[in-house]
XYZ file of C-alpha atoms in Angstrom:
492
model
C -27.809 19.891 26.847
C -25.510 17.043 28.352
C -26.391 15.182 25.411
C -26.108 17.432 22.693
C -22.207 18.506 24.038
C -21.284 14.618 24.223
C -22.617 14.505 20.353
C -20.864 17.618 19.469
C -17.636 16.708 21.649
C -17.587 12.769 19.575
C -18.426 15.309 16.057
C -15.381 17.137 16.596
C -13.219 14.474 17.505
C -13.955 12.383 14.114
C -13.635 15.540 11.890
C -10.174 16.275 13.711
C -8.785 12.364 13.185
C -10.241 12.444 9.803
C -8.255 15.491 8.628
C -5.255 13.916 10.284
C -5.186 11.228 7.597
C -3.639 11.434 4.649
C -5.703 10.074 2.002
C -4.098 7.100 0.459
C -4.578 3.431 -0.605
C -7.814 1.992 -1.043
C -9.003 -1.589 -0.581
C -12.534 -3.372 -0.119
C -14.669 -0.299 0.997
C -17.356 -1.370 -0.686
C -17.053 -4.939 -0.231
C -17.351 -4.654 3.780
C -20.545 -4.046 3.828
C -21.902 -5.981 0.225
C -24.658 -8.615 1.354
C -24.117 -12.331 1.904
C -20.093 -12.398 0.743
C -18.322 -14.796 2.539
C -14.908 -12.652 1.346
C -16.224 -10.079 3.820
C -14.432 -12.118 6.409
C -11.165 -11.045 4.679
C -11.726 -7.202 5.880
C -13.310 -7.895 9.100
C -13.100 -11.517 10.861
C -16.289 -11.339 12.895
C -18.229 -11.129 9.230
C -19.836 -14.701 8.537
C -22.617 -15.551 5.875
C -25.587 -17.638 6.856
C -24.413 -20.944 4.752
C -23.548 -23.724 6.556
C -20.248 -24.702 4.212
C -18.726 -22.465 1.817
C -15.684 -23.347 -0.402
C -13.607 -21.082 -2.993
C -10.043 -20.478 -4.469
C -8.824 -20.802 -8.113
C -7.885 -24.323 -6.909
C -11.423 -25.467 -6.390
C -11.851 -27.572 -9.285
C -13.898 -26.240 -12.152
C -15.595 -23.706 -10.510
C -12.293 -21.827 -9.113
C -11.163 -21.519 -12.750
C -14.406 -19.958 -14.627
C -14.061 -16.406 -12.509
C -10.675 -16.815 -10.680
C -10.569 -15.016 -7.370
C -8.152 -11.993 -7.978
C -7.877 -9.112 -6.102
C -5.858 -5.870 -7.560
C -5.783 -2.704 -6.069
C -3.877 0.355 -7.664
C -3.392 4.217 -6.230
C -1.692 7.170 -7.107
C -2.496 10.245 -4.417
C -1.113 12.989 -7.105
C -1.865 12.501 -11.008
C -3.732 10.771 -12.964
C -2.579 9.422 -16.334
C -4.437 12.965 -18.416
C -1.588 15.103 -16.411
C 1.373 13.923 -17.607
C 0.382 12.655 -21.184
C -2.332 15.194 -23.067
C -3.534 16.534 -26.351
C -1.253 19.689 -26.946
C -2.243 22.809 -28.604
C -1.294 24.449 -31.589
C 1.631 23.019 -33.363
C 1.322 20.060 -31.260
C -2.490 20.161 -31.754
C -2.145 16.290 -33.386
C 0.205 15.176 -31.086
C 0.053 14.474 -27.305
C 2.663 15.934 -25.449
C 4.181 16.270 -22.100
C 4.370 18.681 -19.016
C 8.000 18.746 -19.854
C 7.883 19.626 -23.064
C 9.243 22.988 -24.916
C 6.286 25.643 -24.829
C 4.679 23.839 -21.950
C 4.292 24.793 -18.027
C 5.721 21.908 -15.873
C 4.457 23.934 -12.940
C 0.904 22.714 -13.346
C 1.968 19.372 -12.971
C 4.147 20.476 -9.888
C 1.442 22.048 -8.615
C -0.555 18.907 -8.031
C 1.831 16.701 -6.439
C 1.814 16.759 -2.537
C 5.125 17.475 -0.536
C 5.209 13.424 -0.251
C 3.826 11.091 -3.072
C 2.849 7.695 -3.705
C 2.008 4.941 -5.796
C 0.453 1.532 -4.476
C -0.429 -1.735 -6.732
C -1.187 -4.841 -4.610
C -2.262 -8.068 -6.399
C -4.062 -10.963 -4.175
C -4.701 -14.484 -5.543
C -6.955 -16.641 -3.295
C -5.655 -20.015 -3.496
C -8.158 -21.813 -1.135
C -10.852 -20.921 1.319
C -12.988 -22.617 3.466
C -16.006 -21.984 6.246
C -18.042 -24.014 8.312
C -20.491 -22.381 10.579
C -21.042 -24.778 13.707
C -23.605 -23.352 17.017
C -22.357 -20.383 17.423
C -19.107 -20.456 15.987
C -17.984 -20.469 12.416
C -14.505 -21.821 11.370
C -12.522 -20.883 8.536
C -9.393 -21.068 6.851
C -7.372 -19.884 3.362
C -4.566 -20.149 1.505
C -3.352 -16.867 -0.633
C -0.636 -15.298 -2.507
C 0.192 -12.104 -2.151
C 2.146 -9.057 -3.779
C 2.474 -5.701 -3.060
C 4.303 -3.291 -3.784
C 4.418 0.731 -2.773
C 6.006 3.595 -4.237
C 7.029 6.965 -2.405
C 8.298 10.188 -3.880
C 9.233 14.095 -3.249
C 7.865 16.527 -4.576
C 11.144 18.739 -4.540
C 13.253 15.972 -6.432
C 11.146 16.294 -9.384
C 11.646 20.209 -9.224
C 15.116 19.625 -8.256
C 14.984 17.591 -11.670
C 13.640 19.890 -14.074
C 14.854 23.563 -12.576
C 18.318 22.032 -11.259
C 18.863 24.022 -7.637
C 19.293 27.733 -9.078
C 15.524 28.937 -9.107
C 12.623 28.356 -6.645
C 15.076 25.563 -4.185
C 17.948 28.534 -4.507
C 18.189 29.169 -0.805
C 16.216 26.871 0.227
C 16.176 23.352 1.351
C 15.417 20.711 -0.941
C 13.427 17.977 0.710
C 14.327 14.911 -0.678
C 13.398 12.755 2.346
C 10.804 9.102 1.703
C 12.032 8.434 -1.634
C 12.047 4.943 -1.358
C 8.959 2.026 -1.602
C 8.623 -1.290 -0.684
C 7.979 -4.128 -2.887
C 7.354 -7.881 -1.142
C 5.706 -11.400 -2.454
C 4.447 -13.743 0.532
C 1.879 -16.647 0.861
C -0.229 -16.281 3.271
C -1.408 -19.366 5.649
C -4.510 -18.155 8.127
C -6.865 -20.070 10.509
C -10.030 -17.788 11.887
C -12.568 -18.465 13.920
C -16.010 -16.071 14.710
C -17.846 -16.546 17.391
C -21.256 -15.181 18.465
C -20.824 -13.944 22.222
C -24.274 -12.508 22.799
C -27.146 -11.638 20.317
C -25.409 -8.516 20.160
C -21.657 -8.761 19.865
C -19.681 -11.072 17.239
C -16.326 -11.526 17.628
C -13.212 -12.939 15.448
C -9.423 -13.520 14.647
C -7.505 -14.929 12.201
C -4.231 -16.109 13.230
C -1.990 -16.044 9.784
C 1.335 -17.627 9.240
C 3.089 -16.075 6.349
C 6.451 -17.470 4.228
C 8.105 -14.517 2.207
C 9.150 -14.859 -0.967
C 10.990 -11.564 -2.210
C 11.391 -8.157 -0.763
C 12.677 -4.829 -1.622
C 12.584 -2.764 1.737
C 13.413 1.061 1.875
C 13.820 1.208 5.628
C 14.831 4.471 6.030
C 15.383 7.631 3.938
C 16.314 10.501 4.593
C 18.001 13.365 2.332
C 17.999 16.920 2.265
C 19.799 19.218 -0.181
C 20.380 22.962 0.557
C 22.117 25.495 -2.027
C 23.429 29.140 0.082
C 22.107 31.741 -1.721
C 24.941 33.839 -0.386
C 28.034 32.112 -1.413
C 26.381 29.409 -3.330
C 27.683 26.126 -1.205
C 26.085 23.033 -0.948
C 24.892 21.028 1.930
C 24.345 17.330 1.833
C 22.881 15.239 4.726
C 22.292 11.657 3.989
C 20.686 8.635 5.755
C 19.597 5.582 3.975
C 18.750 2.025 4.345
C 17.605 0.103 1.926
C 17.313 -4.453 2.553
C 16.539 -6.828 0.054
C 15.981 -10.868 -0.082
C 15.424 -12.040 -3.446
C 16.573 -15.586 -5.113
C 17.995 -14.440 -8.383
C 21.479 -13.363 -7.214
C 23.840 -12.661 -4.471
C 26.356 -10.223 -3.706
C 29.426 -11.023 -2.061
C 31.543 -7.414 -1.833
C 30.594 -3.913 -1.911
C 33.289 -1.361 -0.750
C 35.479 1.615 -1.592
C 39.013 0.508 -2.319
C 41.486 3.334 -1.227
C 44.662 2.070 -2.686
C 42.858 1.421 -6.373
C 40.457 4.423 -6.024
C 37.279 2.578 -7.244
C 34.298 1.107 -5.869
C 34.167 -2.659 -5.899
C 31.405 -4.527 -6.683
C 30.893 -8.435 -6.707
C 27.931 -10.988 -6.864
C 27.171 -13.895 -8.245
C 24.077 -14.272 -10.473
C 21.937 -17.541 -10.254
C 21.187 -18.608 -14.253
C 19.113 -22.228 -13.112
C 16.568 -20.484 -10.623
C 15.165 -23.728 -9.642
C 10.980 -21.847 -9.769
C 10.023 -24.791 -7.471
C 12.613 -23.810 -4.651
C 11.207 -20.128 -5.285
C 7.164 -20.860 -4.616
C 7.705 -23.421 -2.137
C 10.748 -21.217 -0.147
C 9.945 -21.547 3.763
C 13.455 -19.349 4.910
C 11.272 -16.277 5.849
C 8.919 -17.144 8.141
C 6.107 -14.433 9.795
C 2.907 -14.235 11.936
C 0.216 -11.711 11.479
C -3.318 -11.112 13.392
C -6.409 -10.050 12.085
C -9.350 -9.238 14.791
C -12.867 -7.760 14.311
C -15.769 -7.033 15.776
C -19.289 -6.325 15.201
C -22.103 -4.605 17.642
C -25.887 -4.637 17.232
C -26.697 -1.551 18.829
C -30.105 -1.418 18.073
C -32.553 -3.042 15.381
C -31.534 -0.668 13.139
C -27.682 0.383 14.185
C -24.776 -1.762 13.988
C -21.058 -0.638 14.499
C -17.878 -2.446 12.427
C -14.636 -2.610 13.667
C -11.559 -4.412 12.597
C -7.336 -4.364 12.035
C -5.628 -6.652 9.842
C -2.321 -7.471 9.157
C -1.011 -6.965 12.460
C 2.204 -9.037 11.425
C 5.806 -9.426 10.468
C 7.796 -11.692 8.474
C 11.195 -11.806 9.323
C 13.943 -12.379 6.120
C 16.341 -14.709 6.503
C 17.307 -16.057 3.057
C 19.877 -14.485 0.510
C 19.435 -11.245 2.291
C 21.311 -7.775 1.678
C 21.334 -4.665 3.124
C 23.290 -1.459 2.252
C 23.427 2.140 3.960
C 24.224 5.282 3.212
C 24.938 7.650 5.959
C 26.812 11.337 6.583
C 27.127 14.610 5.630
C 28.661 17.275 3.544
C 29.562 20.621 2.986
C 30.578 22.267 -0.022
C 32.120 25.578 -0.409
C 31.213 25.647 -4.129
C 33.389 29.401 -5.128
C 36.668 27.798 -3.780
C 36.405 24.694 -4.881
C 35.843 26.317 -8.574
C 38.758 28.650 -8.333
C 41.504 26.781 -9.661
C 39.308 26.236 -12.202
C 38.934 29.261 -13.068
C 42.655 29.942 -12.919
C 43.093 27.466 -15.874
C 45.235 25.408 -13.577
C 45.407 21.294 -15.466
C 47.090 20.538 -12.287
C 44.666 22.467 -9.425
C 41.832 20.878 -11.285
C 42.950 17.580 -10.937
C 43.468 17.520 -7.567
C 40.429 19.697 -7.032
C 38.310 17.032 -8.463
C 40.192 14.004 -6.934
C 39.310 15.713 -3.442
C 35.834 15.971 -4.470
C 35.366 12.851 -5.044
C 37.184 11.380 -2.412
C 35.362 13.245 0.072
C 32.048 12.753 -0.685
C 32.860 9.331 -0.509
C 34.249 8.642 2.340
C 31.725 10.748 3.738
C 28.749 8.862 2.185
C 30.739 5.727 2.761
C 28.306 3.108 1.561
C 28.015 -0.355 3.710
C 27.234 -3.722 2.812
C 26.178 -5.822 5.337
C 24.621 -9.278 4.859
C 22.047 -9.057 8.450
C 18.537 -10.519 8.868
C 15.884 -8.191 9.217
C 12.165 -7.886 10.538
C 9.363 -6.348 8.047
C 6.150 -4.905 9.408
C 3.452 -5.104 7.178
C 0.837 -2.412 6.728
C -1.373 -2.810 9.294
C -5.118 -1.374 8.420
C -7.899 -0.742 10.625
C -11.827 0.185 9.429
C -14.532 1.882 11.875
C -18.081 1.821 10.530
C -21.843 1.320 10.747
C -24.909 1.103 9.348
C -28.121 1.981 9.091
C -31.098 -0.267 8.342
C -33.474 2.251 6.088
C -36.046 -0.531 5.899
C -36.077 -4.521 5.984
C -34.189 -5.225 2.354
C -31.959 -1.600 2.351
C -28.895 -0.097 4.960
C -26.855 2.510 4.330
C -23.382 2.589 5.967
C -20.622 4.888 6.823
C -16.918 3.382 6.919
C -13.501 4.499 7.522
C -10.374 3.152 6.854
C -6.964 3.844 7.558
C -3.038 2.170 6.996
C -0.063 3.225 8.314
C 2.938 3.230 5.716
C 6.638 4.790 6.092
C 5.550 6.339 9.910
C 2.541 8.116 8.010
C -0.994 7.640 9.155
C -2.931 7.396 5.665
C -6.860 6.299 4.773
C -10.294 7.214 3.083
C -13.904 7.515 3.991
C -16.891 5.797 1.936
C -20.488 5.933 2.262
C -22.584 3.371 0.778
C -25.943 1.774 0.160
C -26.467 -1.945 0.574
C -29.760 -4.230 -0.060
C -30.270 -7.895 -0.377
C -32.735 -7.269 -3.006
C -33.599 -11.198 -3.377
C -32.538 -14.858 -2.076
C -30.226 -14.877 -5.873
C -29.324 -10.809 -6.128
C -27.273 -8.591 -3.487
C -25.540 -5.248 -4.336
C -23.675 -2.401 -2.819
C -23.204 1.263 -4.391
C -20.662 3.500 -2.358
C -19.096 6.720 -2.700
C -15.553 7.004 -1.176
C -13.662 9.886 -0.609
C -9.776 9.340 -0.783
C -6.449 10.186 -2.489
C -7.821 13.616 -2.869
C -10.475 13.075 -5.364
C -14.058 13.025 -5.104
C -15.304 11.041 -8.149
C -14.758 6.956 -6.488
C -18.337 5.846 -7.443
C -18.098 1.662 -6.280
C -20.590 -1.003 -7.006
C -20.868 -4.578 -5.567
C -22.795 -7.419 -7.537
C -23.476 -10.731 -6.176
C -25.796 -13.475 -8.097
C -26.507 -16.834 -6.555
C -27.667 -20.125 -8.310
C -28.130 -23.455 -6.997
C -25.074 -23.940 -4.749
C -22.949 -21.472 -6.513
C -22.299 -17.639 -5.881
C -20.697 -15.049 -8.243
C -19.735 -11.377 -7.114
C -17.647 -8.643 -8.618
C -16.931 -5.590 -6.900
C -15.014 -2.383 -7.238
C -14.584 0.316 -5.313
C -14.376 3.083 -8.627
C -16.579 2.252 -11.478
C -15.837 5.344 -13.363
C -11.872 4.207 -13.545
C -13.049 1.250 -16.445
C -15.083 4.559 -18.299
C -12.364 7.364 -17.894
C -8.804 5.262 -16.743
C -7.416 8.586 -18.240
C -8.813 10.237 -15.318
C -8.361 7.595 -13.003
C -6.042 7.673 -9.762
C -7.908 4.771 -8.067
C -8.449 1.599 -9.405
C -9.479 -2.042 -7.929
C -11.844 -4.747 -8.108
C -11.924 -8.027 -6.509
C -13.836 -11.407 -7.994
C -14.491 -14.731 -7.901
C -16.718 -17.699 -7.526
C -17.875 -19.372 -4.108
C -19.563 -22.797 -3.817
C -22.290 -22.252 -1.112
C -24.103 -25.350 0.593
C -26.771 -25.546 3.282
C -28.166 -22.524 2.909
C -31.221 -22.500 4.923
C -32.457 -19.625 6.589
C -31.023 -18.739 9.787
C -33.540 -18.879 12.633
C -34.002 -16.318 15.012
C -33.015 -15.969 18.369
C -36.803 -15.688 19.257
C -37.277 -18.875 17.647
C -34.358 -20.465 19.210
C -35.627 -19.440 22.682
């Protein structure tokens, strides 16, 4: 009885922190737990291979070059490209039309987004990697370029868009809060080590150092838009904050000039971007931890755990920040009236009040500061199950906290190292709202060379009109010493 309430009590409490994520963002599910990959170590640091040297990166001569080690990840948590561009119907029967188009109903599309949506691409190029397994520790390090960037809109702004704020927002408050992203390029610098405490627990870290590039950083926003259905007056509340570091240009003024009644607006654009000053920029400097575990709890059980990106970088160079904070009230029927009356005069200074108001309100400020980014930390919890000698099956979830939200998926997955030259993985992942992720894994091995290609949606190369997930990550890994890894029986 004790036993079956502990089970029941740990039951409830992963259904309960499961439906407290928000499903979003997918990356490597089915690469955690694909055989013999030394790229595993990427996703969880305490994940080795049993070679005793392994080399990649599109800089490894030759080899690096004939299936370059990319990475891309996209992910939309609302629509899929069939929603908002589709064969229409009668007149429009040859054509393909719009949600927004005359004789169609927009509110199927609304329908489908969430109160809060976004849109993720991240693109990783491996530069170098290397591994050398030594006792019981294995050694690693890698060089990478990375770019990501993540997209964030309301639901209401799109409705606020189409119906304007007299129909289903009349009376009620438009939510216009999290409209915003983040867009960033960094290289990545990491040195990891995994070490083999017991014959039952593997541990690991990478320490990273990181050098940003660019960055487009929506700190903060929030904005809310409320029409009275009584007297039909508006209320604004504002507060933004949006930070950028980029190399192309620089502004020098941004204000509200009183006496000339005008916004001014200054920079100075860069025409001879110097590309080598760009790539090889060091001004933005940032640390990040990875750390991972692994458990054999049995012969057949074996638990996964690990966070990555556990970092900052903080921006120093060319950087610019601007804000956008207060709040306003509009008593819509007065303001109107001289309108109304026909008054040249009254409308003038109606409209010159207006505007002056709602600026100085919404005063925007420029500020020239350097800031701290945190990047999106992830974390996966897993296991598997060994079915028999060559086949597991394993359960993994994975979660990333973006804009204060908690947001991840869930993937199960079967995994076999069928031969000493073929391993695969097929999985089935559960995220952004949609239940048709379908991943495989390949990996093929010749004399001192391994190939692999995996994905974590197959069916988004078939139906990309369907699609709101799409990744794969590839490349080539040289692989020497590869004798079989003795026991601990043996070594006893």
């Amino acid at each position: 009885m004790r036993e079956g309430r502990k089970m029941k009590k740990l039951y409830t409490t992963i259904v309960v922190l499961m439906c407290t994520l928000i499903t979003y963002a997918q990356q490597d599910m089915t690469l955690y737990f694909l055989p013999g990959v030394p790229q595993r170590n990427l996703v969880n640091p305490a994940l080795y291979h049993t070679c005793k040297i392994h080399v990649s990166g599109i800089l490894m001569p030759v080899a690096g070059q004939i299936l370059p080690p990319l990475h891309f990840n996209y992910n939309n948590n609302s629509f899929a490209y069939k929603h908002i561009l589709y064969p229409g119907k009668g007149i429009y029967s040859d054509s393909l039309v719009t949600p927004f188009q005359i004789g169609e109903d927009p509110s199927v599309f609304f329908n489908r987004l969430h109160q809060v949506n976004y849109i993720s691409i991240e693109n990783h190029i491996d530069l170098i990697t290397a591994g050398y397994k030594w006792k019981d520790f294995y050694f690693n390090f890698h060089v990478a370029e990375r770019t990501e960037a993540r997209i964030s809109f309301p639901k209401d702004l799109m409705v606020l868009a189409w119906e304007l704020n007299g129909k289903s927002l009349f009376g009620n408050e438009a939510y216009l809060s999290y409209l915003g992203g983040t867009a960033f390029h960094f290289r990545e610098y990491a040195l990891g080590t995994t070490w083999d405490m017991t014959p039952k627990l593997t541990v690991g870290a990478h320490a990273k150092m990181l050098f940003g590039k660019a960055c487009l950083y929506s700190k903060k926003t929030d904005l809310t838009w409320k029409t009275n259905e009584d007297d039909y007056s508006y209320t604004f509340h504002a507060d933004m904050q949006v930070m950028t570091s980029q190399p192309f240009f620089d502004i020098l003024e941004l204000y509200y000039d009183y006496e000339g009644d005008s916004i001014v607006y200054k920079d100075t654009t860069y025409e001879d971007v110097d590309i080598k000053n760009v790539i090889m920029n060091r001004h933005n400097p940032g640390f990040a931890l990875d750390l991972g575990a692994v458990y054999k709890f049995s012969d057949k059980v074996t638990f996964f755990g690990s966070i990555t990106d556990l970092g900052f970088i903080r921006w120093k160079d060319n950087v610019n920040s601007f804000q956008l904070k207060g709040d306003y009230y509009w008593d819509g029927w007065s303001e109107f009236r001289p309108l109304l009356m026909e008054d040249t005069a009254l409308i003038n200074e109606t409209t010159d009040n207006y505007r002056d108001s709602v600026i100085r309100l919404f005063d925007p400020r420029f500020q020239e500061d350097k800031y701290t980014q945190w990047l999106n930390s992830r974390f996966y919890l897993g296991g598997t199950y060994k079915v028999y000698e060559k086949l597991s099956v394993g359960l993994l979830m994975r979660g990333e906290i973006f804009q204060s939200r908690l947001h991840g998926g869930l993937t199960l997955s079967a995994n076999s190292q069928l031969t000493k030259w073929f391993a695969g993985s097929l999985s089935y992942t559960w995220q952004n709202n949609s239940f048709n992720n379908i991943g495989a894994g390949m990996v093929f091995k010749i004399p001192w060379f391994q190939f692999y290609i995996v994905t974590d949606n197959v069916t988004a190369f078939i139906w990309p009109q369907a699609a709101r997930n799409l990744n794969f990550r590839m490349g080539v890994n040289l692989m020497l010493k590869c004798g079989k890894r003795k026991s601990e029986a043996m070594l006893d």
